[in-house]
PDB file of C-alpha atoms in Angstrom:
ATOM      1  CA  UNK J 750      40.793 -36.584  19.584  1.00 76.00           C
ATOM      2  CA  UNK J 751      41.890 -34.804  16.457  1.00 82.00           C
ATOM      3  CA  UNK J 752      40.167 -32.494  13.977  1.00 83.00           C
ATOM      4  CA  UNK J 753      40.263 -34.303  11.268  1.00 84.00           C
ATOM      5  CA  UNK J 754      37.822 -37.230  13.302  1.00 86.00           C
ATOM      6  CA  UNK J 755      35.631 -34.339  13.511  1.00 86.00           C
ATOM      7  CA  UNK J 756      35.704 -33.053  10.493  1.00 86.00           C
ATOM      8  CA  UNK J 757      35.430 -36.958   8.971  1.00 86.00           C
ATOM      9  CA  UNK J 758      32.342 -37.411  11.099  1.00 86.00           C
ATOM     10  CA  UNK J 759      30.679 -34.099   9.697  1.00 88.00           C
ATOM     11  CA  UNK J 760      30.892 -35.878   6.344  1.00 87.00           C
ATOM     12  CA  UNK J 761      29.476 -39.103   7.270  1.00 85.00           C
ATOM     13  CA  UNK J 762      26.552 -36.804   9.422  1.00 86.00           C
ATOM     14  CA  UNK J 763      25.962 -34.996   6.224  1.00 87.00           C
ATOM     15  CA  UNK J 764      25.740 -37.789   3.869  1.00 84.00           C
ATOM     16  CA  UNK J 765      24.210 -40.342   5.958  1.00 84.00           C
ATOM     17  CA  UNK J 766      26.481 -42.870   4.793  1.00 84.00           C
ATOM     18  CA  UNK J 767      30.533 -44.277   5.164  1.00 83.00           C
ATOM     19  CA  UNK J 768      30.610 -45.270   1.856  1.00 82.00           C
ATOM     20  CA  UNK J 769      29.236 -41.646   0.141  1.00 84.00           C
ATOM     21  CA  UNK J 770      31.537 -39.837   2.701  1.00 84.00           C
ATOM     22  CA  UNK J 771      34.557 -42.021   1.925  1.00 84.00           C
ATOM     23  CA  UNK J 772      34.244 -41.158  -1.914  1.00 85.00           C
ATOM     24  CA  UNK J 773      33.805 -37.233  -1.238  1.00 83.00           C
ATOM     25  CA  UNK J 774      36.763 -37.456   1.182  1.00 82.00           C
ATOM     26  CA  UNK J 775      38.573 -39.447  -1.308  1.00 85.00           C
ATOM     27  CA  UNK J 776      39.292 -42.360   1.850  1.00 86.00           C
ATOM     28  CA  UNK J 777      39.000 -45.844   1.842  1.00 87.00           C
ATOM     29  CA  UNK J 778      35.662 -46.763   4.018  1.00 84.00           C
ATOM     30  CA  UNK J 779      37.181 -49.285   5.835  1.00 86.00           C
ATOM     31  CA  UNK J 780      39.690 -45.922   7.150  1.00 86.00           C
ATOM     32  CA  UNK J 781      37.089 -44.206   7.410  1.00 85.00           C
ATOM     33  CA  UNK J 782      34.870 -46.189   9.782  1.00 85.00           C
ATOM     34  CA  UNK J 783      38.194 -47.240  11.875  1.00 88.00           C
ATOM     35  CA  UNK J 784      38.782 -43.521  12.664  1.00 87.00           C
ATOM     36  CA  UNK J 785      34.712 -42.750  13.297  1.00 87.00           C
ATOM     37  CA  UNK J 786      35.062 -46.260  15.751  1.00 89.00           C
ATOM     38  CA  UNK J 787      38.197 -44.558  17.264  1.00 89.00           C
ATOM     39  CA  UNK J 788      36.146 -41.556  18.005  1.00 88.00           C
ATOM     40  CA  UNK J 789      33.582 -43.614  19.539  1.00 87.00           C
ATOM     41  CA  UNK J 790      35.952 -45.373  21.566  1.00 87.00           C
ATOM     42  CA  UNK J 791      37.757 -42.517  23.159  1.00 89.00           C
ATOM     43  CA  UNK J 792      34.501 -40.823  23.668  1.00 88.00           C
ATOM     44  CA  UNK J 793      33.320 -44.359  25.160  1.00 89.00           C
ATOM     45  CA  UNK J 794      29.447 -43.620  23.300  1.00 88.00           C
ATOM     46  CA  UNK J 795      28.060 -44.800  19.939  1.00 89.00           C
ATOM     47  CA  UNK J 796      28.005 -41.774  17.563  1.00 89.00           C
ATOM     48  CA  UNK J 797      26.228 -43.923  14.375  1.00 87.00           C
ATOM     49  CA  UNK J 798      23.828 -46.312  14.291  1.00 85.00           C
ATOM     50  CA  UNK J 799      25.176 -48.590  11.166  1.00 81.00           C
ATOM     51  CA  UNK J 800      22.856 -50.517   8.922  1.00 75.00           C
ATOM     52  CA  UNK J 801      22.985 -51.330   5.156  1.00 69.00           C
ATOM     53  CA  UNK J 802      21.358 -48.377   3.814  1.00 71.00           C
ATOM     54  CA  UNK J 803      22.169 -45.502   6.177  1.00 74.00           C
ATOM     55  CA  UNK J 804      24.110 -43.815   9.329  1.00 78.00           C
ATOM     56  CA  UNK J 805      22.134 -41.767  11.647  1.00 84.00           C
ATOM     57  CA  UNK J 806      23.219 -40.464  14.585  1.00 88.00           C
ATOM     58  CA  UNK J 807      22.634 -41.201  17.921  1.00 89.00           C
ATOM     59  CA  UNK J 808      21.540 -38.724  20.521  1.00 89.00           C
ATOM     60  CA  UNK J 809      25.495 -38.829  21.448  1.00 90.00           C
ATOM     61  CA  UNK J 810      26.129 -38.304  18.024  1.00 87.00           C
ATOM     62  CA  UNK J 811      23.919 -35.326  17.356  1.00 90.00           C
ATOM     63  CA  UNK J 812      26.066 -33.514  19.902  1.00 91.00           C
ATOM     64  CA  UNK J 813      28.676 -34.680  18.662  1.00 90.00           C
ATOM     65  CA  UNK J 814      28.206 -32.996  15.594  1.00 89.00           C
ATOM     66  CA  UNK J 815      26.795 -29.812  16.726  1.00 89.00           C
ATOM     67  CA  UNK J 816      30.355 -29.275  18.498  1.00 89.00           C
ATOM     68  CA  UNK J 817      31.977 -30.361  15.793  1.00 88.00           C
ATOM     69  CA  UNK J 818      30.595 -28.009  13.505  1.00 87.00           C
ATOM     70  CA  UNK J 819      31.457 -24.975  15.652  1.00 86.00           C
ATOM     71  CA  UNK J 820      35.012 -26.221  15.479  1.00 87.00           C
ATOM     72  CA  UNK J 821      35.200 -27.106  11.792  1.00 83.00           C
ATOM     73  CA  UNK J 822      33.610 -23.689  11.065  1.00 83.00           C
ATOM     74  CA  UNK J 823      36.161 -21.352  13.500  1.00 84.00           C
ATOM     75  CA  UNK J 824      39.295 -23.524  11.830  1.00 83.00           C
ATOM     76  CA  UNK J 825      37.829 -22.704   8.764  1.00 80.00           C
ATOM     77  CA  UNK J 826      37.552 -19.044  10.187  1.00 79.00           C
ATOM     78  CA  UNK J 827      41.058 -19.050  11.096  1.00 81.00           C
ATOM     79  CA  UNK J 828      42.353 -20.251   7.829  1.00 78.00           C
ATOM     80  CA  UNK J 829      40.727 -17.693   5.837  1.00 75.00           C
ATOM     81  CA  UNK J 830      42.015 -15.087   8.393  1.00 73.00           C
ATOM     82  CA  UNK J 831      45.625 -16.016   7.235  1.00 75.00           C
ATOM     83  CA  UNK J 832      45.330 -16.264   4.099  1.00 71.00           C
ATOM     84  CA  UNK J 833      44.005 -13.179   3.693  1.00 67.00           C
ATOM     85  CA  UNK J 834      46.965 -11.238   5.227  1.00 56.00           C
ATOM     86  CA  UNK J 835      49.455 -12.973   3.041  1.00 57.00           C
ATOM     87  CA  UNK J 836      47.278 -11.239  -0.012  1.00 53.00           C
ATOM     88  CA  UNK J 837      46.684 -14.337  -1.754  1.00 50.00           C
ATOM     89  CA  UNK J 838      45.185 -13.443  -5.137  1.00 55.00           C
ATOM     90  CA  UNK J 839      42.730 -16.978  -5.003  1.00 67.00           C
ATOM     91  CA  UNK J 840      40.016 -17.142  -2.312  1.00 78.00           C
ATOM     92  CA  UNK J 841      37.406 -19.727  -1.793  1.00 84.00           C
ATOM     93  CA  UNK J 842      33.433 -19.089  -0.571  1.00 90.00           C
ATOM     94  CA  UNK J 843      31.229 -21.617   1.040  1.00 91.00           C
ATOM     95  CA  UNK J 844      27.447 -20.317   0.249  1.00 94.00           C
ATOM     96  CA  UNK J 845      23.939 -22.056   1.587  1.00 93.00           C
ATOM     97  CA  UNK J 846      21.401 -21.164  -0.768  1.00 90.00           C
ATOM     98  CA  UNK J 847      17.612 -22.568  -0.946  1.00 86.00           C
ATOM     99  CA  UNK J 848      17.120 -24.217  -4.008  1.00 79.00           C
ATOM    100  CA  UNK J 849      14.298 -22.359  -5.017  1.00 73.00           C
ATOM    101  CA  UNK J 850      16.430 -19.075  -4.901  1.00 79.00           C
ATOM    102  CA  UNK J 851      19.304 -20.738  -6.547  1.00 75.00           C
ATOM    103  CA  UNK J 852      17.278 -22.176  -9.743  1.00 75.00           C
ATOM    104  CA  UNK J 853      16.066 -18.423 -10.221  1.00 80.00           C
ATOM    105  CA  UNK J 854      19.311 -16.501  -9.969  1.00 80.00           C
ATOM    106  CA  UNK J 855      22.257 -17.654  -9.527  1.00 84.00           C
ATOM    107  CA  UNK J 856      23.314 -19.284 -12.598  1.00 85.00           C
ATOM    108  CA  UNK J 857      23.745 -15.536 -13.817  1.00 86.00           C
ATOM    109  CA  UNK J 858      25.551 -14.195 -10.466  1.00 88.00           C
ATOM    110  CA  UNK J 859      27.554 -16.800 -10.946  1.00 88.00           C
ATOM    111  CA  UNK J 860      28.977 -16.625 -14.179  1.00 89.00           C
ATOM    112  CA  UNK J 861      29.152 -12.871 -14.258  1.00 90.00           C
ATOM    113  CA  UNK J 862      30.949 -13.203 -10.900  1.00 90.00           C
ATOM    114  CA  UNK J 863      33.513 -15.975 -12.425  1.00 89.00           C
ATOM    115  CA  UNK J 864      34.237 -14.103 -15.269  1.00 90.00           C
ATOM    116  CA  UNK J 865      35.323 -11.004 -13.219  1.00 88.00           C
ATOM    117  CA  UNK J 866      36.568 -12.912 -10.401  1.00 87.00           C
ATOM    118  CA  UNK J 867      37.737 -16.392 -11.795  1.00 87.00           C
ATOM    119  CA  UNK J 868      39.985 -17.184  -9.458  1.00 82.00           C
ATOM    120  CA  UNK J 869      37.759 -17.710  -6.542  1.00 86.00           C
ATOM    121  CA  UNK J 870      36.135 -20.497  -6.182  1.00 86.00           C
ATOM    122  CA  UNK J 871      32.171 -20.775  -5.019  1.00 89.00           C
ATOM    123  CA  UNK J 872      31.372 -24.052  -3.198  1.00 90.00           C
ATOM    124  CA  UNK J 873      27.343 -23.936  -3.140  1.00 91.00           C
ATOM    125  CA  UNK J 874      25.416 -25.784  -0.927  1.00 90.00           C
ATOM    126  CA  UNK J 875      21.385 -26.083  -1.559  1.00 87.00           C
ATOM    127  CA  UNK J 876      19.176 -26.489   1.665  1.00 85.00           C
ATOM    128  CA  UNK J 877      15.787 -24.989   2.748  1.00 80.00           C
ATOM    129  CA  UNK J 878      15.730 -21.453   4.053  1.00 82.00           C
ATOM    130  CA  UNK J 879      15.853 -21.998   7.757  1.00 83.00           C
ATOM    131  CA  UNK J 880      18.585 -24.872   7.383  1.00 86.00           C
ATOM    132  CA  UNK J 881      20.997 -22.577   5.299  1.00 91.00           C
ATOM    133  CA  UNK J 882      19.774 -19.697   8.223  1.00 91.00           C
ATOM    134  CA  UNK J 883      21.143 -22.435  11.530  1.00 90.00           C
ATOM    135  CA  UNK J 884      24.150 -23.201   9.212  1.00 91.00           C
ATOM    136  CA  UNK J 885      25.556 -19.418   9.099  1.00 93.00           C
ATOM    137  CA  UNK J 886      25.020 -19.557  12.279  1.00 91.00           C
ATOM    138  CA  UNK J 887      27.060 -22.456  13.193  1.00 88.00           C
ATOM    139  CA  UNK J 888      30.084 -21.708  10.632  1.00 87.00           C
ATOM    140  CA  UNK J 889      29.126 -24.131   8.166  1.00 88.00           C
ATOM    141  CA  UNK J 890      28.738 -21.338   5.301  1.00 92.00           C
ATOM    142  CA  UNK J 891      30.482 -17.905   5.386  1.00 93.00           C
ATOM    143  CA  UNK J 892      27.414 -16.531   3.318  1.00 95.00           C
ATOM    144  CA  UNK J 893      23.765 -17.511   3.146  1.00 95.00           C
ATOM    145  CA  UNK J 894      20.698 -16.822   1.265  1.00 93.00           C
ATOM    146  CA  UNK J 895      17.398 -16.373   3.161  1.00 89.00           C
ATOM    147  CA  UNK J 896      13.960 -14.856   2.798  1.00 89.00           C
ATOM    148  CA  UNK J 897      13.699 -12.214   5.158  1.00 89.00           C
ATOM    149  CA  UNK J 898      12.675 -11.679   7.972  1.00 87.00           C
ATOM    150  CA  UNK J 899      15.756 -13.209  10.146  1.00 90.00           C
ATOM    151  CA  UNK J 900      17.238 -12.280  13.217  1.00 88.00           C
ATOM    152  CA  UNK J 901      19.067  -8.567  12.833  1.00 90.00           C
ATOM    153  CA  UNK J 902      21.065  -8.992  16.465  1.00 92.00           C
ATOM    154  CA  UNK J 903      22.784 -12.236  15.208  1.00 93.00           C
ATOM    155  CA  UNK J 904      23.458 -11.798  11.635  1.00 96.00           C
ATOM    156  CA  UNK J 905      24.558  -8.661   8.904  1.00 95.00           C
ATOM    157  CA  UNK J 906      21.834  -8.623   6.344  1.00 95.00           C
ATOM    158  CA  UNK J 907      22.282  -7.185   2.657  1.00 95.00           C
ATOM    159  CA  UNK J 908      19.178  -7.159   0.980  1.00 93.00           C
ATOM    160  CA  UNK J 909      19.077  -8.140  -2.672  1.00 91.00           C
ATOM    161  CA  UNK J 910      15.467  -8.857  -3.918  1.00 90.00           C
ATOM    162  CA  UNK J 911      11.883  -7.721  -3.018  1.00 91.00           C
ATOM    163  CA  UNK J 912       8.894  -8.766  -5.151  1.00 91.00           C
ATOM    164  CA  UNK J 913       5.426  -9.597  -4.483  1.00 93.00           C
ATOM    165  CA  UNK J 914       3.559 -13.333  -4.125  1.00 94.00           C
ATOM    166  CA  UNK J 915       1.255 -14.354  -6.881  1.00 96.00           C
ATOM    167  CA  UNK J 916      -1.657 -16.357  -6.824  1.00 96.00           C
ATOM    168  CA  UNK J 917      -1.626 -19.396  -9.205  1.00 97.00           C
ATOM    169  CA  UNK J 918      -5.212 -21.395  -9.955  1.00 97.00           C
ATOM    170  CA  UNK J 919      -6.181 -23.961 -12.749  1.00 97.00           C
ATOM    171  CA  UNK J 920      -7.602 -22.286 -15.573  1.00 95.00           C
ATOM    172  CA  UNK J 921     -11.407 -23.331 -14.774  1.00 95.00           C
ATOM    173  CA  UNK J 922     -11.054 -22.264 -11.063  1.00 96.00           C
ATOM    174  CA  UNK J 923     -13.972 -19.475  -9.502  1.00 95.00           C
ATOM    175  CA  UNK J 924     -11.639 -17.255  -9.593  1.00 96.00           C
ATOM    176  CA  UNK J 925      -9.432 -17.482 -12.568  1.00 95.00           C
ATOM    177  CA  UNK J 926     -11.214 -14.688 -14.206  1.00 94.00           C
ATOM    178  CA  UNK J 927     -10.691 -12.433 -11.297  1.00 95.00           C
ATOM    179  CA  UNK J 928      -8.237  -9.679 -11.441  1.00 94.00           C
ATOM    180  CA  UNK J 929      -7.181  -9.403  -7.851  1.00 95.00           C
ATOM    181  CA  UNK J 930      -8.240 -11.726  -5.103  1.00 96.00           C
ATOM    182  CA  UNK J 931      -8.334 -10.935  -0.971  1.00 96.00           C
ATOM    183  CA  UNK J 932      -6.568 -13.564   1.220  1.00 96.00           C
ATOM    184  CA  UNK J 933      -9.982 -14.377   2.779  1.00 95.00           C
ATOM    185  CA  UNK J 934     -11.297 -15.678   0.160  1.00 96.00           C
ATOM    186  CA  UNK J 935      -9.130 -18.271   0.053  1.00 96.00           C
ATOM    187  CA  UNK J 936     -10.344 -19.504   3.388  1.00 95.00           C
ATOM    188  CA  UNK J 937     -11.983 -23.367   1.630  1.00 95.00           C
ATOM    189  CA  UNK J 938      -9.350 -23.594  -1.307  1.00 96.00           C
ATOM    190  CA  UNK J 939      -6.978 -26.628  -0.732  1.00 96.00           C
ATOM    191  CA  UNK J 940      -3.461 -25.751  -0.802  1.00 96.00           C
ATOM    192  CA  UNK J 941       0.065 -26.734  -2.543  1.00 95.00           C
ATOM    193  CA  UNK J 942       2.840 -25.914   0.219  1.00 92.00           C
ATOM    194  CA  UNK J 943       6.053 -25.461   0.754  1.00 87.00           C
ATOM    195  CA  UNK J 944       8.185 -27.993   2.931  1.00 86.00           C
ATOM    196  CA  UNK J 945       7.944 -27.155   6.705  1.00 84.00           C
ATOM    197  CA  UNK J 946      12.004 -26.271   6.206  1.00 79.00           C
ATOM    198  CA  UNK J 947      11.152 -23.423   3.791  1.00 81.00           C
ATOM    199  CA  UNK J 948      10.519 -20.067   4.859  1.00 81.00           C
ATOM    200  CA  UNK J 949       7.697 -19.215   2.334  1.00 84.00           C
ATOM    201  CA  UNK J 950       6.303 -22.021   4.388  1.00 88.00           C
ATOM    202  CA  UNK J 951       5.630 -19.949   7.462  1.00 87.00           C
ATOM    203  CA  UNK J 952       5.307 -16.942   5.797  1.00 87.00           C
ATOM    204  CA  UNK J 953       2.307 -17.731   3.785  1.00 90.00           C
ATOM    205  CA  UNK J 954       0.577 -19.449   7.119  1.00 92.00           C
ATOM    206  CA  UNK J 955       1.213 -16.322   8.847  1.00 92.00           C
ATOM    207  CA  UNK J 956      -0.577 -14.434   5.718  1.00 93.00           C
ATOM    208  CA  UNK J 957      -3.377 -17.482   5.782  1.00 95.00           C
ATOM    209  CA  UNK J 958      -3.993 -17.030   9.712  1.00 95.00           C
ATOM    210  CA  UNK J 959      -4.053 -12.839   9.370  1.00 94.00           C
ATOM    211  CA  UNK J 960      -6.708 -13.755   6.916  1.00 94.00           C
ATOM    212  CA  UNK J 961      -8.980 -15.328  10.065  1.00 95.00           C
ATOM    213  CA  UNK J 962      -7.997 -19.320   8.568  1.00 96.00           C
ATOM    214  CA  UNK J 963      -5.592 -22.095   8.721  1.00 95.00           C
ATOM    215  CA  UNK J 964      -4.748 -23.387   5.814  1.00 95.00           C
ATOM    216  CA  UNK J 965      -5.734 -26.768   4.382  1.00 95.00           C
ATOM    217  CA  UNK J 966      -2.758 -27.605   3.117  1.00 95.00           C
ATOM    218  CA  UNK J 967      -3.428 -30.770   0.506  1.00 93.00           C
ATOM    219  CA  UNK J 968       0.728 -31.627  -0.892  1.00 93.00           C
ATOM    220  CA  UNK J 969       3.793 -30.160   0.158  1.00 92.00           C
ATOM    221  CA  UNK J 970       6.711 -29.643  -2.217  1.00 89.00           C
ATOM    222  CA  UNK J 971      10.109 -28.323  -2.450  1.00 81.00           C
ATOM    223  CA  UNK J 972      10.074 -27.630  -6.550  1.00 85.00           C
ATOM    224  CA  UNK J 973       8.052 -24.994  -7.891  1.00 87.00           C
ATOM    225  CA  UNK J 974       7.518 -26.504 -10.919  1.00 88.00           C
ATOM    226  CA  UNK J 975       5.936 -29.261  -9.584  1.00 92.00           C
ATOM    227  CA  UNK J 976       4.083 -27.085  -7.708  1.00 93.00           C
ATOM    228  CA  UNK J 977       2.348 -25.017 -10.769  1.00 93.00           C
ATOM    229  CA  UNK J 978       2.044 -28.564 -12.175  1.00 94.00           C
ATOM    230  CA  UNK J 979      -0.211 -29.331  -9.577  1.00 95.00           C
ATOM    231  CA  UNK J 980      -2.094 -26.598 -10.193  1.00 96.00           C
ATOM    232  CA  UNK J 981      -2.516 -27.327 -13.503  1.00 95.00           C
ATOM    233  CA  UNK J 982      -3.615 -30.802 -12.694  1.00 95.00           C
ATOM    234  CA  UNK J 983      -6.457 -29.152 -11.052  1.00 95.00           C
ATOM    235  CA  UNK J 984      -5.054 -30.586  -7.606  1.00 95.00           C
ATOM    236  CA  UNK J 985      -5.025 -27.132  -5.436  1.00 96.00           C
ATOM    237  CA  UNK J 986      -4.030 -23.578  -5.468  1.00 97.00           C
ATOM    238  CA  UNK J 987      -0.706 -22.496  -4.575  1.00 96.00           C
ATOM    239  CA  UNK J 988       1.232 -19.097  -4.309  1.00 95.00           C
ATOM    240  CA  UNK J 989       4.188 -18.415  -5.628  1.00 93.00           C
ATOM    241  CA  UNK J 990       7.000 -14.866  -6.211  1.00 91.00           C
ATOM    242  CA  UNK J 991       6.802 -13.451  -9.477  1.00 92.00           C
ATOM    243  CA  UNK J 992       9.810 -14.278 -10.817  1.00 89.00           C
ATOM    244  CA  UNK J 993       8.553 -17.880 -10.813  1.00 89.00           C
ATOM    245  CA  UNK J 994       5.489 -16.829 -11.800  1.00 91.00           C
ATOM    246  CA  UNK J 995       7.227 -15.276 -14.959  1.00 89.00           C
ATOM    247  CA  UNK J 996       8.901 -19.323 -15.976  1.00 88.00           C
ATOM    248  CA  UNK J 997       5.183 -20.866 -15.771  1.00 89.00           C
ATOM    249  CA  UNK J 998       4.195 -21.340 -19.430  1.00 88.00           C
ATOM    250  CA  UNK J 999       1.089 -23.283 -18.792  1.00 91.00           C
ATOM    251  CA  UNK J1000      -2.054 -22.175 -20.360  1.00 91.00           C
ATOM    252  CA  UNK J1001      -3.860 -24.078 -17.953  1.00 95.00           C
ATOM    253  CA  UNK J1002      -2.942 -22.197 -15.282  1.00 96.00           C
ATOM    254  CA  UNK J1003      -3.947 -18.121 -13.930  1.00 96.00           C
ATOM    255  CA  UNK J1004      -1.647 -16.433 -12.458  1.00 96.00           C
ATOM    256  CA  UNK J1005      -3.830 -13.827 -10.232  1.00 96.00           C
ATOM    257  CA  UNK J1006      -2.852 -10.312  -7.968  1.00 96.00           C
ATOM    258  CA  UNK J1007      -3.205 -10.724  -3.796  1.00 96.00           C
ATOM    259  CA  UNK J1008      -5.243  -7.674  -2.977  1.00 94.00           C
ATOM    260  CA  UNK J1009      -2.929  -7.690   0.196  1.00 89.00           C
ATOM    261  CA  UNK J1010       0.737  -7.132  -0.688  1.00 89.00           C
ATOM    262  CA  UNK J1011       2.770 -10.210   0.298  1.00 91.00           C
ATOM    263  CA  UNK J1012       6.598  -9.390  -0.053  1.00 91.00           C
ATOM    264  CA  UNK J1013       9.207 -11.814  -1.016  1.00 90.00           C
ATOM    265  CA  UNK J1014      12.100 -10.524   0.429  1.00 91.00           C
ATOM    266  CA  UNK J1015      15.494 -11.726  -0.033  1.00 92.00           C
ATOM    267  CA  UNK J1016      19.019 -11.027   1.390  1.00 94.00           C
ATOM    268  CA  UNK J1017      22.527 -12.359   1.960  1.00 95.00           C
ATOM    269  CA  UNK J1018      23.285 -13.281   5.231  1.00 95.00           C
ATOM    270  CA  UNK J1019      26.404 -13.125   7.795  1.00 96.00           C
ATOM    271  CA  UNK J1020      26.770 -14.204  11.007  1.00 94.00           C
ATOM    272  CA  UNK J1021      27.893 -10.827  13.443  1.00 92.00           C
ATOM    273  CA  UNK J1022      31.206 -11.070  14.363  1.00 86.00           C
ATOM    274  CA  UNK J1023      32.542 -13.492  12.227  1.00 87.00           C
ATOM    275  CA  UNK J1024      35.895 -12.919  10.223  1.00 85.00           C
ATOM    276  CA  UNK J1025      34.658 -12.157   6.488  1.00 88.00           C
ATOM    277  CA  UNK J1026      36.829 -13.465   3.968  1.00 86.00           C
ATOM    278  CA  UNK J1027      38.060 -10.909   1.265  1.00 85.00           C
ATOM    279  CA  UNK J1028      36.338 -13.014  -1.626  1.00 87.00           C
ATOM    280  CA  UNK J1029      33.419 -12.677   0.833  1.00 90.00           C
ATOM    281  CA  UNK J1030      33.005  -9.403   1.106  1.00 90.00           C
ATOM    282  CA  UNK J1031      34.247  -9.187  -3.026  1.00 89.00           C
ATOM    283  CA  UNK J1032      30.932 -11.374  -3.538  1.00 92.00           C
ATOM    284  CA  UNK J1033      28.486  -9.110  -1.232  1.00 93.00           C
ATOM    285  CA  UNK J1034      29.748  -6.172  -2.991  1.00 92.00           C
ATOM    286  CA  UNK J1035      29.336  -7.439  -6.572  1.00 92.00           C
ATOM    287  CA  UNK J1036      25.769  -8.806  -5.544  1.00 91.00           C
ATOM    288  CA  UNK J1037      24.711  -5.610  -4.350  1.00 90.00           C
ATOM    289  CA  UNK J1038      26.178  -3.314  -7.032  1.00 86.00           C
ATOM    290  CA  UNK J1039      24.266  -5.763  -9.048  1.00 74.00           C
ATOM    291  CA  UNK J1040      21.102  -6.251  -7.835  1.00 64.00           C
ATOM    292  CA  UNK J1041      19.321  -9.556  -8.679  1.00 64.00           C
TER     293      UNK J1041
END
C-alpha cells in the first residue's frame, strides 16, 4: 500500500466520482481506477460502489478513508514542519470555511492578506460549520472557521467576530411593526432553517427550545439570500447575523431586534497539538490584528 493510493482515494471520496478526481489530479481515469482496484485488491474489500453517475463508499471504504485522512493530514504535517526550518520565504494554507462566513468576509481578508503576504498561497475549502469543525480535527485543514461554541480541550480558538441574530419577517407580518420581539412569541411562526450541517442550525433550536417550543421548521437552506427571499415571498420567518442583515435590500422584508441577545460568535480554529505552519500562524496574526 502506498500513500499516494490513499491520498488518490481521498479525491475520488471527496468528489464522488473517478472521472472529477482524475481531472483535479491531472490522471488519466482509467490510472486512476487501476490504482483504487489495486487498493481494493490488496485490502481484499470493495472500497467504491461504481455506477454511471457516482462513487460512494462502502462501509469498508468509509474506514478506509477516515484512516486515510489522518495519514494524508500528518504527511502534510510533516512537510510543512520541514519546510519551515529551511526558511522558505513561500508557504501554503489549507482553510475550511462555511460558506456563509466566507461570502461575508473573506473576499477582503483575503486580498488585504495577498497583498501583504503574496507569496503564500490560500487553498479554501467551503463546507458547513460542523464539517469544516471534524475536518481540523482530522488534518484535512490546518485552519478552520466555526461559530462558536466548539470544543476548548481539542482545539486553540482565536475569536474574530461577535454580533447579534436578527429577526427577518415579510413586510405585512404581526409583527413587522414591532420594535423588539421575545423568542416566545415566535412559538406558531413557520420557520426558514439552516441545513442540519450548519451550526446556526442548532444554535437557533437551542434558542427556540429555551423559549418553551420546537420549532416548525417549513424549508431548510444553505444561502442566506435565498433565505430572506423566502421571507419576502411571504413563505416563513427566518433569523439571520447582522452583517447579513445589513446586504438585504428588500423593502418587503423587516428586519426586527430579539429581546433576548442571541450571539453570533465566530473564531479560527486549530487542532491542539498540531504543528502550525509559519504562514499559519502569519494568517491568525493578521486576522486578529485585523479584526473582521
Amino acid at each position: 500500500m502506498e500513500l499516494r493510493q490513499l491520498k488518490l482515494f481521498s479525491e475520488v471520496a471527496k468528489y464522488k466520482s473517478i472521472t472529477k478526481a482524475a481531472e483535479t489530479m491531472h490522471l488519466s481515469q482509467p490510472a486512476l481506477s487501476k490504482s483504487i482496484m489495486a487498493l481494493e485488491e490488496e485490502l481484499g474489500m470493495t472500497l467504491i460502489i461504481r455506477s454511471n453517475k457516482t462513487s460512494d463508499l462502502t462501509d469498508a471504504g468509509k474506514i478506509v478513508l477516515e484512516y486515510a485522512q489522518k495519514m494524508n493530514g500528518l504527511l502534510d504535517e510533516m512537510k510543512t514542519t520541514l519546510n519551515d526550518m529551511t526558511n522558505l520565504t513561500r508557504g501554503q494554507i489549507n482553510i475550511g470555511l462555511p460558506p456563509f462566513i466566507g461570502s461575508l468576509f473573506f473576499p477582503r481578508v483575503m486580498a488585504k492578506f495577498h497583498h501583504s503576504f503574496p507569496n503564500i498561497e490560500l487553498n479554501i475549502t467551503e463546507y458547513g460549520g460542523a464539517r469544516v469543525v471534524k475536518s481540523v480535527e482530522e488534518g484535512e485543514f490546518e485552519l478552520g472557521v466555526a461559530v462558536l461554541p466548539i470544543d476548548e480541550q481539542q482545539f486553540d480558538i482565536y475569536p474574530i467576530v461577535e454580533e447579534e441574530m436578527k429577526l427577518l419577517v415579510y413586510q405585512d407580518h404581526r409583527l413587522a411593526m414591532r420594535k423588539k420581539v421575545d423568542m416566545e412569541e415566535l412559538r406558531d411562526e413557520e420557520f426558514i432553517f439552516y441545513h442540519e450541517e450548519f451550526a446556526l442550525n442548532q444554535i437557533m433550536r437551542n434558542h427556540c427550545i429555551a423559549a418553551g417550543f420546537e420549532p416548525k421548521i417549513l424549508f431548510k437552506s444553505s444561502q442566506w439570500d435565498l433565505m430572506a427571499e423566502m421571507v419576502a415571498a411571504n413563505l416563513g420567518i427566518t433569523i439571520l447575523p447582522h452583517s447579513i442583515c445589513n446586504r438585504v435590500f428588500n423593502n418587503e422584508i423587516e428586519v426586527i431586534d430579539l429581546k433576548q441577545k442571541i450571539l453570533w460568535r465566530l473564531a479560527v480554529l486549530t487542532k491542539k497539538d498540531r504543528y502550525i505552519s509559519n504562514a499559519g500562524r502569519t494568517f491568525i496574526d493578521f486576522i486578529l490584528k485585523d479584526p473582521l
